[in-house]
mmCIF file of C-alpha atoms in Angstrom:
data_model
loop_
_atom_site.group_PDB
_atom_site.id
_atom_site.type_symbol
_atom_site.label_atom_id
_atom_site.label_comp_id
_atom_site.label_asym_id
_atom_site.label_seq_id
_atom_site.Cartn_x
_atom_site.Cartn_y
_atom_site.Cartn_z
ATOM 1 C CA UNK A 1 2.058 -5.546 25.916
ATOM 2 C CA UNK A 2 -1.558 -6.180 25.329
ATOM 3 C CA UNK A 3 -3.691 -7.712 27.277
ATOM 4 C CA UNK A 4 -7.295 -8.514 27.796
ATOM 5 C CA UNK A 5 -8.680 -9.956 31.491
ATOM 6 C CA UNK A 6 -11.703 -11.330 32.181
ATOM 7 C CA UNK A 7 -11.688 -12.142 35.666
ATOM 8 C CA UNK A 8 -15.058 -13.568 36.009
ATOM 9 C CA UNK A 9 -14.405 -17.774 34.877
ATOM 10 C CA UNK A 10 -18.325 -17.782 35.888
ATOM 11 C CA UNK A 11 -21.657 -16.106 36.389
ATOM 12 C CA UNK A 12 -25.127 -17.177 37.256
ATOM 13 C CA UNK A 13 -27.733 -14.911 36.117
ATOM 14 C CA UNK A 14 -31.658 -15.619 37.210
ATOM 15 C CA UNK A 15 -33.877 -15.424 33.601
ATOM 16 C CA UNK A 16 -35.489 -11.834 32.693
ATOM 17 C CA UNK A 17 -32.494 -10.158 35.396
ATOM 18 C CA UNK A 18 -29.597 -8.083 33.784
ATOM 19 C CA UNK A 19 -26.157 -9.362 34.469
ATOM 20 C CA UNK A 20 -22.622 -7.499 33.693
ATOM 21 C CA UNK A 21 -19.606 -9.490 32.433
ATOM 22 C CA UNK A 22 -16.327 -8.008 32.888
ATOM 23 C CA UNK A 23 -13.456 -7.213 31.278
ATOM 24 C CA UNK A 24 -10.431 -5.087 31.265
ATOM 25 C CA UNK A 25 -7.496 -4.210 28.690
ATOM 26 C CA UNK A 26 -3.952 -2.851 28.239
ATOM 27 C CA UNK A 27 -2.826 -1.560 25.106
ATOM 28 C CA UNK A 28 -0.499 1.760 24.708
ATOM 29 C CA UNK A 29 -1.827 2.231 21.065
ATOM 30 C CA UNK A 30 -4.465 5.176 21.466
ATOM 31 C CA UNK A 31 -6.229 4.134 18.620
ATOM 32 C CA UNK A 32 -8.227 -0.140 19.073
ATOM 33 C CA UNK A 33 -11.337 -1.550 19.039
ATOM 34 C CA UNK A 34 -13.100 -3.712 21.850
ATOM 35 C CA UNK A 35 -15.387 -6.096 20.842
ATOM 36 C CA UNK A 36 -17.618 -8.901 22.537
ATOM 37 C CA UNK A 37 -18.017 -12.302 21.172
ATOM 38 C CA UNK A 38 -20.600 -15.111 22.114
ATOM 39 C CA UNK A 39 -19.923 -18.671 21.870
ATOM 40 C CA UNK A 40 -22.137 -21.001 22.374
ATOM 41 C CA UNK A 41 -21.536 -24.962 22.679
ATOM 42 C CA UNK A 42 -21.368 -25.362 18.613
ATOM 43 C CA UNK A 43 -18.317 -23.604 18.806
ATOM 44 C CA UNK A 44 -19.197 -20.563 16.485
ATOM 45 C CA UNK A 45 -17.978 -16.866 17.657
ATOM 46 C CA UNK A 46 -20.849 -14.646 17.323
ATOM 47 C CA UNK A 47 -20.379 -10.715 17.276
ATOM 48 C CA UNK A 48 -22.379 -8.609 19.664
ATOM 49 C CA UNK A 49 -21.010 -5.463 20.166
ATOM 50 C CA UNK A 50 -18.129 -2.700 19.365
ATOM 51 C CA UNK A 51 -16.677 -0.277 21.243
ATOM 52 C CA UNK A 52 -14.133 2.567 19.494
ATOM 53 C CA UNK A 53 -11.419 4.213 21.521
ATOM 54 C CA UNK A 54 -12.630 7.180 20.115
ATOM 55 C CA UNK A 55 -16.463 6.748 20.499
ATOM 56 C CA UNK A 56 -17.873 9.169 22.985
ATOM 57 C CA UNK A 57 -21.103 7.519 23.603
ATOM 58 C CA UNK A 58 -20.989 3.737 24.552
ATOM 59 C CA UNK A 59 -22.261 1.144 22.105
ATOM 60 C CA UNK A 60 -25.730 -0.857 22.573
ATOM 61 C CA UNK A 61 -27.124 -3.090 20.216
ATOM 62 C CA UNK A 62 -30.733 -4.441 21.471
ATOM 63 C CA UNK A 63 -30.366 -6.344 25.034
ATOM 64 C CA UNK A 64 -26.215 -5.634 24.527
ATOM 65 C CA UNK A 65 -24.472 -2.815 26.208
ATOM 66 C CA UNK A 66 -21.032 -1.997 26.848
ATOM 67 C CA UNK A 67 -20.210 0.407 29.467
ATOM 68 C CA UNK A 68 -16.894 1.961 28.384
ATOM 69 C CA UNK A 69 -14.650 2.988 31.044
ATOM 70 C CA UNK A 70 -11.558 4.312 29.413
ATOM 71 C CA UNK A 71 -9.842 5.967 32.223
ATOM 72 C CA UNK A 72 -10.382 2.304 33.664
ATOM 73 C CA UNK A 73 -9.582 0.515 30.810
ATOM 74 C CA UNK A 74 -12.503 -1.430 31.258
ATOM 75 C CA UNK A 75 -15.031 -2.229 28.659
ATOM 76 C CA UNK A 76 -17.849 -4.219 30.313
ATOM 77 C CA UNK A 77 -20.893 -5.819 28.792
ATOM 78 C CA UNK A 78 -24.186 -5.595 30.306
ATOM 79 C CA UNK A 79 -26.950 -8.208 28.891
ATOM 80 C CA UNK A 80 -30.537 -6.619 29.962
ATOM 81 C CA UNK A 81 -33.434 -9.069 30.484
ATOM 82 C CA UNK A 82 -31.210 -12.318 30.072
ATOM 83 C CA UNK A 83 -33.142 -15.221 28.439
ATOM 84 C CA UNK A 84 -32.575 -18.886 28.515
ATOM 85 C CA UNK A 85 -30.702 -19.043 25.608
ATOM 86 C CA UNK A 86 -28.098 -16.385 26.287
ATOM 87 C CA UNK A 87 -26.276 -19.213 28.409
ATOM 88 C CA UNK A 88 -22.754 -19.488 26.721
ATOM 89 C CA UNK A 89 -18.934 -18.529 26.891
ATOM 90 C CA UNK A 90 -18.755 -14.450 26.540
ATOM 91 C CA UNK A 91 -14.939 -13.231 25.490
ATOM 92 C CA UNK A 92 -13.872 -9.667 25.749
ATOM 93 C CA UNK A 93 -11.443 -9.192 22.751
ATOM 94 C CA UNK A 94 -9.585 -6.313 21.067
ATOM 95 C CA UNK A 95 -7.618 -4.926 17.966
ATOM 96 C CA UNK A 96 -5.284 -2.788 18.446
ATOM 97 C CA UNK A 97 -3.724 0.546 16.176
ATOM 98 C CA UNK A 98 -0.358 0.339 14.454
ATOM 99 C CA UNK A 99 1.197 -1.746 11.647
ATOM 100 C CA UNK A 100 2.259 -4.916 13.839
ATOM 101 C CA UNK A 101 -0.784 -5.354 16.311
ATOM 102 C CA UNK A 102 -3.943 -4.332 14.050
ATOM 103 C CA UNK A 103 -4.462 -7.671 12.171
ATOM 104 C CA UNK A 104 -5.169 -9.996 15.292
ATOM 105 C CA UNK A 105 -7.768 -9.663 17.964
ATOM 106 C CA UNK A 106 -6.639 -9.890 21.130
ATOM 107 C CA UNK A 107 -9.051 -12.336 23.483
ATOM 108 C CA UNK A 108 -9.527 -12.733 26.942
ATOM 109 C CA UNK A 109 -9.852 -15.897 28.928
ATOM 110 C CA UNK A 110 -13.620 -15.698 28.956
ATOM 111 C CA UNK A 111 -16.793 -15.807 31.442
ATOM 112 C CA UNK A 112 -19.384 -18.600 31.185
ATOM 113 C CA UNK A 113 -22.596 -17.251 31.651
ATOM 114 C CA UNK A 114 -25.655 -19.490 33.264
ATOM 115 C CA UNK A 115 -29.060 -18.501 33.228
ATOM 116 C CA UNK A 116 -31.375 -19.567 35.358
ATOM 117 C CA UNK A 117 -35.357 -20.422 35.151
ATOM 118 C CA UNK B 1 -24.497 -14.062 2.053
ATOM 119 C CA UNK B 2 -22.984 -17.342 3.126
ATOM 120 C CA UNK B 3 -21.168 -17.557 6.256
ATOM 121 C CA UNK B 4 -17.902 -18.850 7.335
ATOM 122 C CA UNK B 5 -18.064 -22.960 6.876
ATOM 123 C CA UNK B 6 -14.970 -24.963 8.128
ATOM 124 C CA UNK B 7 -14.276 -28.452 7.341
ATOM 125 C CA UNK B 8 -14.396 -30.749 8.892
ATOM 126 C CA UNK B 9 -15.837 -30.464 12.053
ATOM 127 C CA UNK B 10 -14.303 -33.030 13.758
ATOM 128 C CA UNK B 11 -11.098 -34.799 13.440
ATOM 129 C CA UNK B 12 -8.997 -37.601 15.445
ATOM 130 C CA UNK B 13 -5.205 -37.563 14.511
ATOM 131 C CA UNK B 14 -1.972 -39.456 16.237
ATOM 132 C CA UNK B 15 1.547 -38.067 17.017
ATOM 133 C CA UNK B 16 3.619 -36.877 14.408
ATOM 134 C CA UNK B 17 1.123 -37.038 11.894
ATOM 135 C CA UNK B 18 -0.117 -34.244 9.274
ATOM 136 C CA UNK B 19 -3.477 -31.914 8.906
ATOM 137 C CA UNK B 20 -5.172 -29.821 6.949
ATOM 138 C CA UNK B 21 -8.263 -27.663 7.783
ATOM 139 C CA UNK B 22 -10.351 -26.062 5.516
ATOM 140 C CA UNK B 23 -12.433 -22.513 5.238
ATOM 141 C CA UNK B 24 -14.666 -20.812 2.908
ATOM 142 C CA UNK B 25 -14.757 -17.362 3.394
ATOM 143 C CA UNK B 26 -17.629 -15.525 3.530
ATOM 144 C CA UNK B 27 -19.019 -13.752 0.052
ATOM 145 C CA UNK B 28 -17.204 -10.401 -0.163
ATOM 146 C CA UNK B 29 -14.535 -11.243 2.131
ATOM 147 C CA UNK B 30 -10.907 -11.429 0.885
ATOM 148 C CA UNK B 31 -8.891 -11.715 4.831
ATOM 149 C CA UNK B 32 -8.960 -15.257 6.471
ATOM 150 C CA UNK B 33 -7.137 -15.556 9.795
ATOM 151 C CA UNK B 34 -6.879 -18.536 11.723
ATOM 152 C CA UNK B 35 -7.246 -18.927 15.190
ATOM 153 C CA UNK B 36 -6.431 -21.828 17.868
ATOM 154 C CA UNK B 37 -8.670 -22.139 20.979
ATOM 155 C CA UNK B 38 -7.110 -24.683 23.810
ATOM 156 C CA UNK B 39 -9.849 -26.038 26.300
ATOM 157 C CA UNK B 40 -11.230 -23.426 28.694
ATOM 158 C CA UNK B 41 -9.172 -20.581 27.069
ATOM 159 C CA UNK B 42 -9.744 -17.928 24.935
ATOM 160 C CA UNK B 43 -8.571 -18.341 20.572
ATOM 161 C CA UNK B 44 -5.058 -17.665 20.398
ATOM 162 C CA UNK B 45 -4.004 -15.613 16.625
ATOM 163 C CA UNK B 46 -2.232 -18.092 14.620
ATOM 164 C CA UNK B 47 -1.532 -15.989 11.177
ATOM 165 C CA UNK B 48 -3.810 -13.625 8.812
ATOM 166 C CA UNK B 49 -3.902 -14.130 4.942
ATOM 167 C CA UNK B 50 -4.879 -11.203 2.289
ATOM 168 C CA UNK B 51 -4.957 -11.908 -0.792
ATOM 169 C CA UNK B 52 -3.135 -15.170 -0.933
ATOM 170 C CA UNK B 53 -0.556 -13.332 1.228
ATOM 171 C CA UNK B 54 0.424 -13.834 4.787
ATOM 172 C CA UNK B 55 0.313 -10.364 6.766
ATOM 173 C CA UNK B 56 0.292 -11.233 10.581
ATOM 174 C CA UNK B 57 1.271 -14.157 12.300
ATOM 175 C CA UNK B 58 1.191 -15.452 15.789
ATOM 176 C CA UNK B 59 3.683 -17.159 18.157
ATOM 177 C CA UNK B 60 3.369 -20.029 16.479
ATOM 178 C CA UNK B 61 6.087 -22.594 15.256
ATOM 179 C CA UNK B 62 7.197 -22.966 11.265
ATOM 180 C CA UNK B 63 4.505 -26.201 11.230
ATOM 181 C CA UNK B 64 1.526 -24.424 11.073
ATOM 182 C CA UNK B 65 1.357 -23.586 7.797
ATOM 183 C CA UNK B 66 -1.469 -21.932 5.366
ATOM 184 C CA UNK B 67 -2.799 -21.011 2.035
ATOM 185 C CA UNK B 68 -5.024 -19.087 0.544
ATOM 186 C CA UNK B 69 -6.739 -19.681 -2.611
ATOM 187 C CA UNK B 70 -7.899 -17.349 -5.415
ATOM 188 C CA UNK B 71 -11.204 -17.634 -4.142
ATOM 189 C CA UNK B 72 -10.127 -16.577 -0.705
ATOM 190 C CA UNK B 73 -11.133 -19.557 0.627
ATOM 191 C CA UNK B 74 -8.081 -21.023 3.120
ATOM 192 C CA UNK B 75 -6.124 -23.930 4.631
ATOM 193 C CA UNK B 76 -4.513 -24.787 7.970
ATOM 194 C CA UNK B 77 -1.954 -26.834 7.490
ATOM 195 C CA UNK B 78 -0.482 -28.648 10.765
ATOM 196 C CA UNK B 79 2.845 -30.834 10.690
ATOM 197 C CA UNK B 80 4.639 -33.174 13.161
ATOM 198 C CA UNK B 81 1.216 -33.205 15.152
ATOM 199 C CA UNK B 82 1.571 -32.998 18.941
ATOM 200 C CA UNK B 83 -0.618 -33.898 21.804
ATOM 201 C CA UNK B 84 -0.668 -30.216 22.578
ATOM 202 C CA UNK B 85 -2.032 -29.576 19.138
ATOM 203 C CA UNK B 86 -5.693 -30.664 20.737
ATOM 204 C CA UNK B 87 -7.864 -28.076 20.017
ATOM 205 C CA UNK B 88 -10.480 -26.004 18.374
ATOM 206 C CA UNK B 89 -9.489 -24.143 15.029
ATOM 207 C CA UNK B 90 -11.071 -21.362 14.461
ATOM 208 C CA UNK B 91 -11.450 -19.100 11.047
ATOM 209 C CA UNK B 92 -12.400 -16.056 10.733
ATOM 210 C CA UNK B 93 -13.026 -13.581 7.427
ATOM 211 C CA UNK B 94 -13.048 -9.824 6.612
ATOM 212 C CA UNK B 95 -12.911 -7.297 4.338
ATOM 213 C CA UNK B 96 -9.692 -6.370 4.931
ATOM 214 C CA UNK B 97 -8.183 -7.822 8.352
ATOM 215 C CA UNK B 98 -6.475 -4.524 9.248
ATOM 216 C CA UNK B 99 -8.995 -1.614 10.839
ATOM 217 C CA UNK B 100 -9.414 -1.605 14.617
ATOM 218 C CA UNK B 101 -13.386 -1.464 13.893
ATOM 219 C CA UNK B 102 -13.537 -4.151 11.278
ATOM 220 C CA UNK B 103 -15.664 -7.538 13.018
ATOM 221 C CA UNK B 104 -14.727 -10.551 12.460
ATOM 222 C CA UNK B 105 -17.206 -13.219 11.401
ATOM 223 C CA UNK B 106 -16.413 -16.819 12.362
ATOM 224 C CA UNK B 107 -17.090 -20.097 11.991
ATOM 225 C CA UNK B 108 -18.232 -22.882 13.855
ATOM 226 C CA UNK B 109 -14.643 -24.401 14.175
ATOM 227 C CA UNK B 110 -12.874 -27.637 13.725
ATOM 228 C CA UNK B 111 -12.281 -29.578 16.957
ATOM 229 C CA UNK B 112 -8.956 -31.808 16.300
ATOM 230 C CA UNK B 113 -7.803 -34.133 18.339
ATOM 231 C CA UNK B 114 -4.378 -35.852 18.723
ATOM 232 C CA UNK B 115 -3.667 -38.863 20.721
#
């Protein structure tokens, strides 16, 4: 089965620190794609990162980082110099390879993450 | 580009009644998917349409029901509502819904509410 977990409900972060939200997966298919979505209290999903299976190097996109784990299964997301307005609900999500599984994306439960002043 | 737009953004329903929800894709886009997001959980997949085809669906029951139009844009339709039918809808475009790399791009939901 696949799976995403993101055992973190919560985080506090203090403004300008870095902060690293979790999140692990299960999937047998060797070929998916992790992804990280923002969602702030208007409800949108906002894309901020992809991971491959097959990438060798892992993905960063400005403050965003993913440290890619795959031995681990773990694909977490590291936000550098967190600002005020990076406060919102962060889900770990992923597609999966093969006929049945590659349409949907899989999400986890998700992490709120608070910064502080 | 235009984004994603749902509509609308807010809706109160009663038992047993009927819905629909409405996307516009974004330009270029010919995938909408629909997805359901319960309070304090993550969007659940509902079903995928491509090119006024549905492709994927979800463990969802024969009342949620969709189309898609010509112009890709999409509806969600619910039936027999139930109280457990509270939630945000989400809907998502793409190109084409089907590589592991492919994004999806969202929009800002449509909270529904049944009492």
């Amino acid at each position: 089965a696949q799976k995403i977990t993101q055992t973190q409900p919560g985080m506090f972060v203090q403004e300008k620190e870095a902060v690293t939200l979790d999140c692990t997966y299960d999937t047998s298919d060797p070929s998916y794609g992790l992804f990280w979505y923002k969602q702030p209290s208007s409800g949108e999903m906002i894309f901020l990162i992809y991971q491959g299976s097959y990438d060798q190097q892992n993905a960063t996109e400005g403050r965003y980082s993913l440290n890619f784990q795959k031995a681990r299964k773990s694909a977490n997301l590291v936000i550098s110099a967190s600002q005020l307005g990076d406060s919102a609900m962060y889900f770990c999500a992923m597609r999966a390879g093969g006929m049945d599984s590659s349409y949907k994306l899989i999400f986890g439960s998700g992490t709120r993450l608070l910064v502080r002043p | 580009e235009t984004g994603v737009t749902q509509s609308p953004t807010h809706l109160i329903k009663t038992r047993g009644q009927q819905v629909t929800l409405r996307c516009s894709s974004q330009s270029g886009h010919n995938t909408v998917s629909w997805y359901q997001q319960a309070l304090g959980q993550g969007p659940q997949f509902i079903f995928q349409y491509y090119r006024e085809e549905e492709n994927g669906r979800g463990n969802f029951p024969p009342r949620f029901s969709g189309l898609q139009f010509p112009n890709y844009s999409s509806e969600l339709n619910v039936n027999a509502l139930e109280l457990d039918d509270s939630a945000l809808y989400l809907c998502a475009s793409s190109r084409t819904g089907a590589a592991t790399n492919e994004k999806l791009f969202f929009g800002s939901g449509t909270q529904l509410s049944v009492l």
